[in-house]
XYZ file of N, CA and C in Angstrom:
687
model
N 121.112 171.625 122.443
C 121.967 170.380 122.314
C 123.468 171.167 122.124
N 124.217 170.595 122.959
C 125.497 171.276 122.767
C 126.338 170.954 121.594
N 127.446 171.424 121.224
C 128.289 171.225 120.280
C 128.963 170.038 120.289
N 129.350 169.578 121.787
C 129.962 168.378 121.852
C 128.860 166.908 121.644
N 127.568 167.272 122.062
C 126.818 166.264 121.768
C 126.490 166.024 120.060
N 126.428 167.195 119.489
C 126.434 167.066 117.917
C 127.823 166.343 117.285
N 128.919 166.752 117.729
C 130.055 165.903 117.312
C 130.246 164.561 117.532
N 129.759 164.243 118.949
C 130.372 163.042 119.470
C 129.216 162.145 119.587
N 127.833 162.563 119.574
C 126.571 161.794 119.602
C 126.254 161.196 118.446
N 125.123 160.124 118.730
C 124.857 159.459 117.574
C 123.434 159.853 117.334
N 123.392 159.667 115.790
C 121.868 160.072 115.201
C 121.014 158.763 115.348
N 121.340 157.693 115.943
C 120.791 156.696 115.869
C 120.580 156.337 117.472
N 119.164 156.217 117.620
C 118.735 156.142 119.083
C 118.169 154.788 119.441
N 118.591 154.235 120.504
C 118.063 152.957 120.794
C 118.274 152.010 119.648
N 119.226 152.019 119.086
C 119.387 151.013 117.854
C 118.448 150.841 117.019
N 117.694 151.916 116.906
C 116.599 151.653 115.887
C 116.725 152.865 114.810
N 117.141 152.232 113.665
C 117.087 152.970 112.273
C 115.957 153.737 111.904
N 115.603 154.865 111.624
C 114.395 155.905 111.085
C 115.068 156.059 109.797
N 113.697 156.452 108.949
C 114.194 157.268 107.676
C 115.087 158.462 107.639
N 114.843 159.266 108.602
C 115.654 160.431 108.814
C 117.078 159.980 109.044
N 117.226 159.099 110.282
C 118.698 158.908 110.382
C 119.183 158.130 109.192
N 118.668 157.207 108.458
C 119.460 156.857 107.364
C 119.542 157.817 106.431
N 118.899 158.451 106.096
C 119.150 159.708 104.902
C 120.146 160.487 105.276
N 120.133 160.892 106.718
C 121.386 161.826 107.128
C 122.638 161.046 106.852
N 122.748 159.912 107.542
C 123.853 159.081 107.581
C 124.431 158.969 106.121
N 123.417 158.576 105.209
C 123.969 158.304 103.718
C 124.467 159.371 103.073
N 123.775 160.708 103.335
C 124.397 161.901 102.724
C 125.688 162.386 103.205
N 125.724 162.246 104.546
C 126.996 162.648 105.152
C 128.098 161.516 104.701
N 127.813 160.393 104.690
C 128.861 159.330 104.163
C 129.277 159.764 102.643
N 128.261 159.982 101.857
C 128.517 160.457 100.479
C 129.355 161.597 100.262
N 129.084 162.829 101.140
C 129.896 164.031 101.246
C 131.259 163.702 101.970
N 131.418 162.612 102.911
C 132.791 162.580 103.553
C 133.546 161.862 102.362
N 132.997 160.753 101.686
C 133.535 160.193 100.582
C 133.994 160.997 99.430
N 133.156 161.920 99.048
C 133.547 162.980 97.952
C 134.697 163.731 98.440
N 134.578 164.093 99.660
C 135.912 164.923 100.267
C 137.110 163.980 100.490
N 136.923 162.719 100.670
C 138.427 162.027 100.635
C 138.884 161.903 99.171
N 137.903 161.538 98.187
C 138.340 161.608 96.744
C 139.090 162.805 96.444
N 138.316 163.993 96.515
C 139.068 165.212 96.270
C 140.272 165.633 97.077
N 140.605 165.122 98.304
C 141.765 165.248 99.086
C 143.120 164.555 98.344
N 142.453 163.239 97.917
C 143.382 162.322 97.256
C 143.880 162.950 95.844
N 143.010 163.673 95.286
C 143.516 164.474 93.856
C 144.806 165.380 93.956
N 144.922 165.716 95.317
C 145.884 166.631 95.529
C 147.437 166.130 95.584
N 148.258 166.420 94.692
C 149.576 165.851 94.736
C 149.529 164.360 94.656
N 148.577 163.811 94.078
C 148.645 162.327 93.843
C 148.128 161.955 92.420
N 148.735 160.894 91.903
C 148.354 160.376 90.671
C 147.282 159.597 90.873
N 146.120 159.525 89.928
C 144.861 158.692 90.346
C 144.227 158.422 89.000
N 143.241 157.369 89.163
C 142.443 157.293 87.973
C 140.843 157.714 88.451
N 139.975 157.926 87.453
C 138.494 158.341 87.769
C 137.909 157.116 88.601
N 138.298 155.880 88.124
C 137.228 154.840 89.102
C 137.980 154.708 90.409
N 139.026 155.118 90.553
C 139.474 154.904 92.063
C 139.069 156.163 92.934
N 138.823 157.304 92.349
C 138.146 158.401 93.128
C 136.656 158.267 93.320
N 136.000 157.332 92.198
C 134.622 157.174 92.546
C 134.473 156.203 93.452
N 135.340 155.142 93.754
C 135.300 154.193 94.558
C 135.550 154.718 96.081
N 136.519 155.696 96.077
C 136.744 156.341 97.537
C 135.365 157.130 97.901
N 134.566 157.866 96.689
C 133.772 158.426 97.083
C 132.430 157.649 97.559
N 132.215 156.484 96.888
C 131.268 155.662 97.411
C 131.442 154.666 98.587
N 132.642 154.555 98.775
C 132.785 153.229 99.730
C 132.434 153.635 101.266
N 132.491 154.898 101.657
C 131.928 154.974 103.123
C 130.322 154.823 103.119
N 129.671 155.275 101.985
C 128.257 154.807 101.911
C 127.883 153.339 102.029
N 128.727 152.637 101.465
C 128.304 151.271 101.096
C 128.640 150.715 102.662
N 129.913 151.013 102.992
C 130.204 150.308 104.391
C 129.249 150.780 105.442
N 128.729 151.907 105.516
C 127.695 152.475 106.260
C 126.477 151.805 106.003
N 125.900 151.275 104.980
C 124.709 150.298 104.888
C 124.905 149.111 105.388
N 126.025 148.484 105.220
C 126.458 147.192 105.713
C 126.270 147.231 107.309
N 126.761 148.291 108.131
C 126.859 148.451 109.367
C 125.612 148.633 109.836
N 124.685 149.381 109.125
C 123.100 149.485 109.360
C 122.528 148.456 109.654
N 122.760 147.607 108.539
C 121.970 146.446 108.473
C 122.324 145.516 109.326
N 123.472 145.244 109.973
C 124.127 144.203 111.056
C 123.495 144.951 112.243
N 123.485 146.360 112.792
C 122.850 146.871 113.700
C 122.996 146.105 115.002
N 124.201 145.563 115.304
C 124.367 144.733 116.536
C 123.993 143.405 116.430
N 123.531 142.962 115.467
C 123.068 141.347 115.315
C 124.175 140.598 115.065
N 124.453 139.682 116.080
C 125.860 138.847 115.874
C 125.648 137.678 114.749
N 124.412 137.466 114.490
C 124.145 136.582 113.046
C 124.366 137.204 112.015
N 123.779 138.191 112.074
C 124.113 138.783 110.629
C 125.462 139.528 110.349
N 126.139 139.830 111.504
C 127.510 140.166 111.495
C 128.519 138.944 110.715
N 128.199 137.887 111.362
C 128.996 136.521 110.877
C 128.550 136.386 109.532
N 127.507 136.552 109.186
C 126.921 136.114 107.805
C 127.651 137.157 106.731
N 127.813 138.458 107.062
C 128.383 139.650 106.396
C 130.020 139.190 106.299
N 130.431 138.993 107.398
C 131.867 138.740 107.257
C 132.326 137.261 106.500
N 131.390 136.518 106.511
C 131.595 135.383 105.596
C 131.585 135.553 104.254
N 130.506 136.355 103.961
C 130.415 137.033 102.372
C 131.577 137.571 101.843
N 132.074 138.584 102.728
C 133.246 139.176 102.204
C 134.270 138.406 102.107
N 134.558 137.227 103.116
C 135.685 136.400 102.833
C 135.820 135.539 101.541
N 134.702 135.380 100.933
C 134.608 134.841 99.658
C 135.155 135.524 98.577
N 135.192 137.074 98.852
C 135.757 137.924 97.581
C 137.180 137.631 97.465
N 137.634 137.476 96.086
C 139.042 137.512 96.064
C 139.428 138.499 95.307
N 140.594 139.330 95.930
C 140.679 140.781 95.132
C 142.264 140.467 94.230
N 142.125 140.565 93.127
C 143.205 140.229 92.157
C 143.562 141.529 91.365
N 143.202 142.885 91.697
C 143.526 143.824 91.388
C 145.368 144.073 91.675
N 145.865 145.115 90.713
C 147.131 145.243 90.983
C 147.590 145.582 92.395
N 148.654 145.467 92.912
C 149.012 145.952 94.369
C 148.930 147.548 94.356
N 148.289 148.105 95.243
C 148.246 149.673 95.377
C 149.448 150.224 96.227
N 149.508 151.433 96.372
C 150.555 152.036 96.945
C 150.217 152.524 98.208
N 150.886 152.813 99.356
C 150.704 153.097 100.503
C 149.467 154.071 100.771
N 149.643 155.149 99.840
C 148.667 156.084 100.037
C 147.202 155.890 99.676
N 147.106 154.738 98.622
C 145.961 154.028 98.255
C 145.250 153.418 99.287
N 146.144 152.626 99.792
C 145.479 151.974 100.885
C 145.127 152.450 102.177
N 145.865 153.727 102.465
C 145.397 154.456 103.591
C 144.188 155.053 103.055
N 143.895 155.424 101.973
C 142.830 156.151 101.686
C 141.581 155.333 101.738
N 141.819 153.963 101.215
C 140.670 152.993 101.309
C 140.059 152.719 102.700
N 141.235 152.584 103.673
C 141.039 152.409 105.114
C 140.134 153.414 105.805
N 140.682 154.674 105.402
C 140.154 155.985 105.744
C 138.597 155.782 105.482
N 138.285 155.601 104.429
C 136.932 155.632 103.899
C 136.091 154.680 104.557
N 136.588 153.468 104.692
C 135.947 152.385 105.498
C 135.718 152.523 106.912
N 136.793 153.290 107.542
C 136.673 153.786 109.010
C 135.454 154.958 109.061
N 135.275 155.793 108.034
C 134.209 156.884 107.997
C 132.799 156.069 107.852
N 132.935 154.931 107.029
C 131.457 154.330 106.655
C 131.115 153.693 108.155
N 132.104 153.047 108.782
C 131.824 152.520 110.190
C 131.217 153.577 111.007
N 131.861 154.431 111.278
C 131.231 155.576 111.874
C 129.965 156.083 111.716
N 129.654 156.543 110.260
C 128.273 156.892 110.218
C 127.406 155.770 110.099
N 127.917 154.753 109.827
C 126.901 153.600 110.044
C 126.178 153.206 111.455
N 127.090 153.589 112.507
C 126.646 153.715 113.737
C 126.110 154.977 114.229
N 126.010 155.821 113.335
C 125.434 157.130 113.595
C 126.051 158.294 113.858
N 127.636 157.953 114.186
C 128.380 158.843 114.529
C 129.007 159.856 113.318
N 128.213 160.618 112.633
C 128.605 161.311 111.576
C 129.500 162.461 111.786
N 129.397 163.303 113.220
C 130.238 164.133 113.529
C 131.758 163.812 113.783
N 131.812 162.436 114.623
C 133.130 161.834 114.579
C 133.748 161.523 113.247
N 132.783 161.158 112.312
C 133.326 160.641 111.014
C 133.877 161.771 110.215
N 133.369 162.960 110.244
C 133.404 164.041 109.477
C 134.921 164.537 110.040
N 134.865 164.650 111.509
C 136.041 165.342 112.213
C 137.492 164.587 111.993
N 137.034 163.260 112.170
C 138.371 162.175 111.961
C 138.926 162.291 110.459
N 138.017 162.459 109.498
C 138.424 162.481 108.027
C 139.164 163.629 107.701
N 138.832 164.973 108.358
C 139.151 166.126 108.270
C 140.717 166.066 108.711
N 140.612 165.714 109.937
C 142.057 165.587 110.511
C 143.310 164.504 109.952
N 142.769 163.569 109.408
C 143.627 162.564 108.796
C 143.865 162.995 107.463
N 142.954 163.414 106.799
C 143.165 164.071 105.167
C 144.274 165.259 105.386
N 144.238 166.296 106.485
C 145.065 167.062 106.348
C 146.481 166.852 106.863
N 146.516 165.866 108.130
C 147.822 165.338 108.285
C 148.489 164.650 106.901
N 147.801 163.939 106.418
C 148.319 163.301 105.277
C 149.069 164.157 104.096
N 148.095 165.399 103.926
C 148.497 166.260 103.017
C 149.702 167.173 103.615
N 149.879 167.427 104.871
C 151.051 168.033 105.396
C 152.414 167.059 105.288
N 152.063 166.016 105.728
C 153.255 165.030 105.869
C 153.787 164.845 104.294
N 152.745 164.724 103.174
C 153.299 164.620 102.164
C 153.974 165.771 101.647
N 153.597 167.026 101.998
C 154.109 168.293 101.287
C 155.659 168.260 101.947
N 155.656 167.906 103.189
C 156.881 167.883 104.001
C 158.164 166.900 103.575
N 159.210 167.132 104.355
C 160.355 166.085 104.060
C 160.143 164.891 104.853
N 158.828 164.804 105.637
C 158.906 163.674 106.552
C 159.214 162.375 105.612
N 160.086 161.545 106.016
C 160.322 160.035 105.509
C 161.135 160.130 104.280
N 161.326 161.197 103.931
C 162.296 161.326 102.529
C 163.777 160.783 102.598
N 164.250 160.817 103.745
C 165.704 160.171 103.926
C 165.708 158.817 103.873
N 164.639 158.133 103.818
C 164.785 156.559 103.814
C 165.345 156.348 102.336
N 166.349 155.313 102.315
C 166.774 154.769 101.023
C 165.828 153.778 100.259
N 165.548 154.082 99.243
C 164.529 153.161 98.363
C 165.540 152.134 97.943
N 164.761 150.956 97.896
C 165.436 149.583 97.083
C 164.629 149.759 95.855
N 165.599 149.293 95.191
C 165.442 148.932 93.541
C 165.879 147.383 93.308
N 165.145 147.098 92.164
C 165.350 145.814 91.604
C 166.325 145.852 90.237
N 167.096 145.332 90.113
C 168.093 145.323 88.841
C 168.053 143.751 88.130
N 167.367 143.831 86.928
C 167.762 142.467 86.553
C 168.425 142.672 85.166
N 169.307 141.815 85.099
C 170.673 141.677 83.995
C 170.626 140.387 83.172
N 170.444 140.555 81.905
C 170.711 139.386 81.009
C 172.176 139.156 80.803
N 172.471 137.915 80.882
C 173.841 137.624 80.542
C 173.879 136.440 79.584
N 174.837 136.206 78.886
C 174.863 135.082 77.915
C 175.341 133.745 78.762
N 174.743 132.660 78.030
C 175.137 131.427 78.884
C 176.454 131.094 79.230
N 177.657 131.434 78.200
C 178.931 131.254 78.618
C 179.625 132.229 79.140
N 179.016 133.076 79.913
C 179.698 134.235 80.733
C 179.399 133.502 82.216
N 180.677 133.373 82.938
C 180.638 133.332 84.483
C 180.201 134.463 85.175
N 178.879 134.440 85.669
C 178.276 135.507 86.291
C 178.749 135.836 87.790
N 179.247 134.643 88.477
C 179.659 134.769 89.816
C 180.527 135.832 90.107
N 179.967 136.836 90.867
C 180.906 138.010 91.303
C 181.457 138.871 90.064
N 180.808 138.793 88.979
C 181.348 139.741 87.823
C 181.050 141.077 87.962
N 179.935 141.406 88.488
C 179.465 142.704 88.687
C 179.802 143.268 90.335
N 180.416 142.521 91.029
C 180.424 142.953 92.473
C 181.234 144.336 92.742
N 182.184 144.478 91.758
C 182.934 145.790 92.134
C 181.983 146.896 91.342
N 181.124 146.719 90.550
C 180.253 147.886 89.898
C 179.334 148.204 91.059
N 178.901 146.986 91.738
C 177.584 147.232 92.859
C 178.586 148.080 93.956
N 179.719 147.871 94.274
C 180.555 148.334 95.397
C 180.703 149.789 95.063
N 180.876 150.356 93.991
C 180.992 151.743 93.706
C 179.716 152.412 93.687
N 178.602 151.939 93.463
C 177.443 152.630 92.950
C 176.281 152.304 94.008
N 176.593 151.111 94.776
C 175.241 150.784 95.818
C 175.929 150.578 97.120
N 175.081 150.742 98.074
C 175.395 150.567 99.510
C 174.918 148.912 99.858
N 173.942 148.449 99.078
C 173.403 147.065 99.226
C 173.233 146.467 97.919
N 173.541 145.422 97.894
C 173.336 144.473 96.435
C 173.273 143.039 96.812
N 172.071 142.452 96.561
C 171.909 141.081 96.986
C 171.331 140.287 95.688
N 171.821 138.975 95.343
C 171.265 138.412 94.287
C 170.105 137.613 94.827
N 168.831 137.937 94.198
C 167.685 137.241 94.677
C 167.142 136.010 93.938
N 167.603 135.935 92.587
C 167.258 135.215 91.552
C 168.066 134.841 90.464
N 168.230 133.821 89.947
C 168.905 133.343 88.689
C 168.047 132.360 87.793
N 167.934 132.754 86.643
C 166.865 131.895 85.892
C 167.203 131.881 84.398
N 166.929 130.869 83.761
C 167.209 130.677 82.250
C 166.179 131.390 81.665
N 166.496 131.931 80.269
C 165.496 132.520 79.452
C 166.199 132.189 77.920
N 165.367 132.293 76.906
C 165.792 132.083 75.575
C 166.267 130.666 75.336
N 165.331 129.621 75.751
C 165.743 128.393 75.429
C 166.746 127.749 76.216
N 167.340 128.407 77.275
C 168.611 128.043 78.032
C 169.749 128.754 77.570
N 169.671 129.750 76.709
C 170.942 130.326 75.978
C 171.365 131.531 76.703
N 170.378 132.018 77.769
C 170.574 133.310 78.457
C 170.218 132.973 79.813
N 170.836 133.807 80.605
C 170.647 133.924 82.230
C 170.193 135.406 82.501
N 169.213 135.191 83.140
C 168.677 136.763 84.007
C 168.906 136.497 85.371
N 169.552 137.628 85.773
C 170.095 137.750 87.208
C 169.071 138.851 87.766
N 168.701 138.446 89.156
C 167.716 139.439 89.818
C 168.480 139.978 91.047
N 168.853 141.333 91.134
C 169.438 141.839 92.547
C 168.430 142.762 93.071
N 168.567 142.771 94.278
C 167.873 143.716 95.002
C 169.175 144.844 95.850
N 168.780 146.328 95.220
C 169.988 147.054 95.710
C 169.555 148.336 96.184
N 170.234 148.968 97.025
C 170.097 150.381 97.348
C 171.129 151.508 96.760
N 170.917 152.328 96.059
C 171.789 153.094 95.495
C 172.439 154.278 96.354
N 173.758 154.370 96.270
C 174.388 155.525 97.149
C 173.873 156.913 96.802
N 173.881 157.516 97.884
C 173.566 159.110 97.455
C 174.461 159.703 96.118
N 173.476 160.177 95.442
C 174.027 160.836 94.194
C 174.643 159.997 93.062
N 174.529 158.763 93.204
C 175.209 157.716 92.397
C 174.536 157.851 91.129
N 175.004 157.576 89.880
C 174.315 157.456 88.588
C 173.866 155.983 88.421
N 172.572 156.192 88.068
C 172.063 154.948 87.619
C 172.559 154.561 86.148
N 172.503 155.571 85.200
C 173.119 155.501 83.956
C 174.411 155.021 84.022
N 175.409 155.518 84.747
C 176.869 155.191 84.656
C 176.924 153.594 85.262
N 176.063 153.272 86.206
C 176.122 152.133 86.572
C 175.896 150.961 85.505
N 174.464 151.315 84.796
C 174.321 150.441 83.649
C 175.228 150.418 82.576
N 175.758 151.427 82.281
C 176.656 151.517 81.095
C 177.708 150.594 81.438
N 178.305 150.591 82.509
C 179.331 149.758 82.881
C 179.043 148.343 82.962
N 177.754 147.968 83.378
C 177.329 146.679 83.275
C 177.110 146.019 81.895
N 176.789 147.061 80.888
C 176.674 146.576 79.447
C 177.921 146.238 78.771
N 178.918 146.785 79.435
C 180.308 146.405 78.912
C 180.675 145.014 79.244
N 179.982 144.466 80.232
C 180.216 142.969 80.738
C 179.248 141.937 80.342
N 178.264 142.411 80.012
C 177.088 141.405 79.523
C 176.735 141.478 78.139
N 177.970 141.928 77.317
C 177.740 141.735 75.917
C 176.502 142.681 75.307
N 176.000 143.888 76.123
C 175.238 144.833 75.737
C 173.744 144.173 75.848
N 173.691 143.052 76.545
C 172.003 142.572 76.646
C 171.221 143.383 77.466
N 170.050 143.058 77.606
C 169.057 143.857 78.457
C 169.498 143.927 79.896
N 169.346 145.226 80.184
C 169.411 145.333 81.779
C 168.041 146.195 82.107
N 167.557 145.835 83.285
C 166.352 146.783 83.678
C 166.515 147.036 85.161
N 166.264 148.381 85.375
C 166.455 148.744 86.691
C 164.836 149.577 87.065
N 164.316 148.989 88.215
C 163.084 149.533 88.792
C 162.957 149.291 90.189
N 161.602 149.633 90.668
C 161.411 149.551 92.009
C 160.730 148.105 92.025
N 161.105 147.654 93.191
C 160.565 146.023 93.584
C 158.843 146.021 93.152
N 158.548 145.124 92.586
C 157.192 144.928 92.325
C 156.764 143.645 92.886
N 155.442 143.668 93.780
C 154.848 142.565 94.458
C 154.487 141.648 93.581
N 154.721 140.237 93.503
C 154.077 139.238 92.785
C 153.080 138.669 93.395
N 152.080 138.507 92.874
C 150.699 138.038 93.425
C 150.668 136.486 93.135
N 150.398 135.882 94.149
C 150.332 134.369 93.864
C 149.113 133.808 93.277
N 149.187 132.979 92.361
C 148.119 132.417 91.786
C 147.371 131.269 92.438
N 147.727 131.108 93.760
C 146.951 130.223 94.728
C 146.113 131.056 95.608
N 146.098 131.968 95.429
C 145.255 132.828 96.458
C 143.708 132.297 96.226
């Protein structure tokens, strides 16, 4: 048997799952999942539960694909079951989502018996991810931030911070105005992009002089999950 057949061939012949093919696929899925989890620990912050999830996910997806095994009715039933699941965890980063999709893709491949393709694909993608993360690729993009400013009820906030934003940011857009503290305070939410080498502390210090030294928060934008999901 040639190397090409080993890498790109399937261990499941005639759509028949044997004990040997099941064990080989499961062990390969676990090994691939552990490799994905290990590679994610390099230069990333993570939790133990997330790494365990990455390690087990390919084997779980592989089992689902093996059970479906080309059966259209079973595939529709599985899709319907997963559609009932509501995910209410905190929004993940791009790297977390990429790793989850990579683990699922590996499980899909091993579930169809293409363990060589799954292993080769995972190695290529994880190495590419590591190289891109270590390089300056994409680092030139300007990051949006959210600034929340609390102002007293009697302060006319219309345009009061415009000159400050002009000095420290390239973009400043008022997103939301809402009352707080039983209507005695306003909370303004801005989306901003800081200028190169601009001081966030200097900007906040100038804002404090105008809002009566009330609370000011500067952070990355956070996705809000709807309760209607």
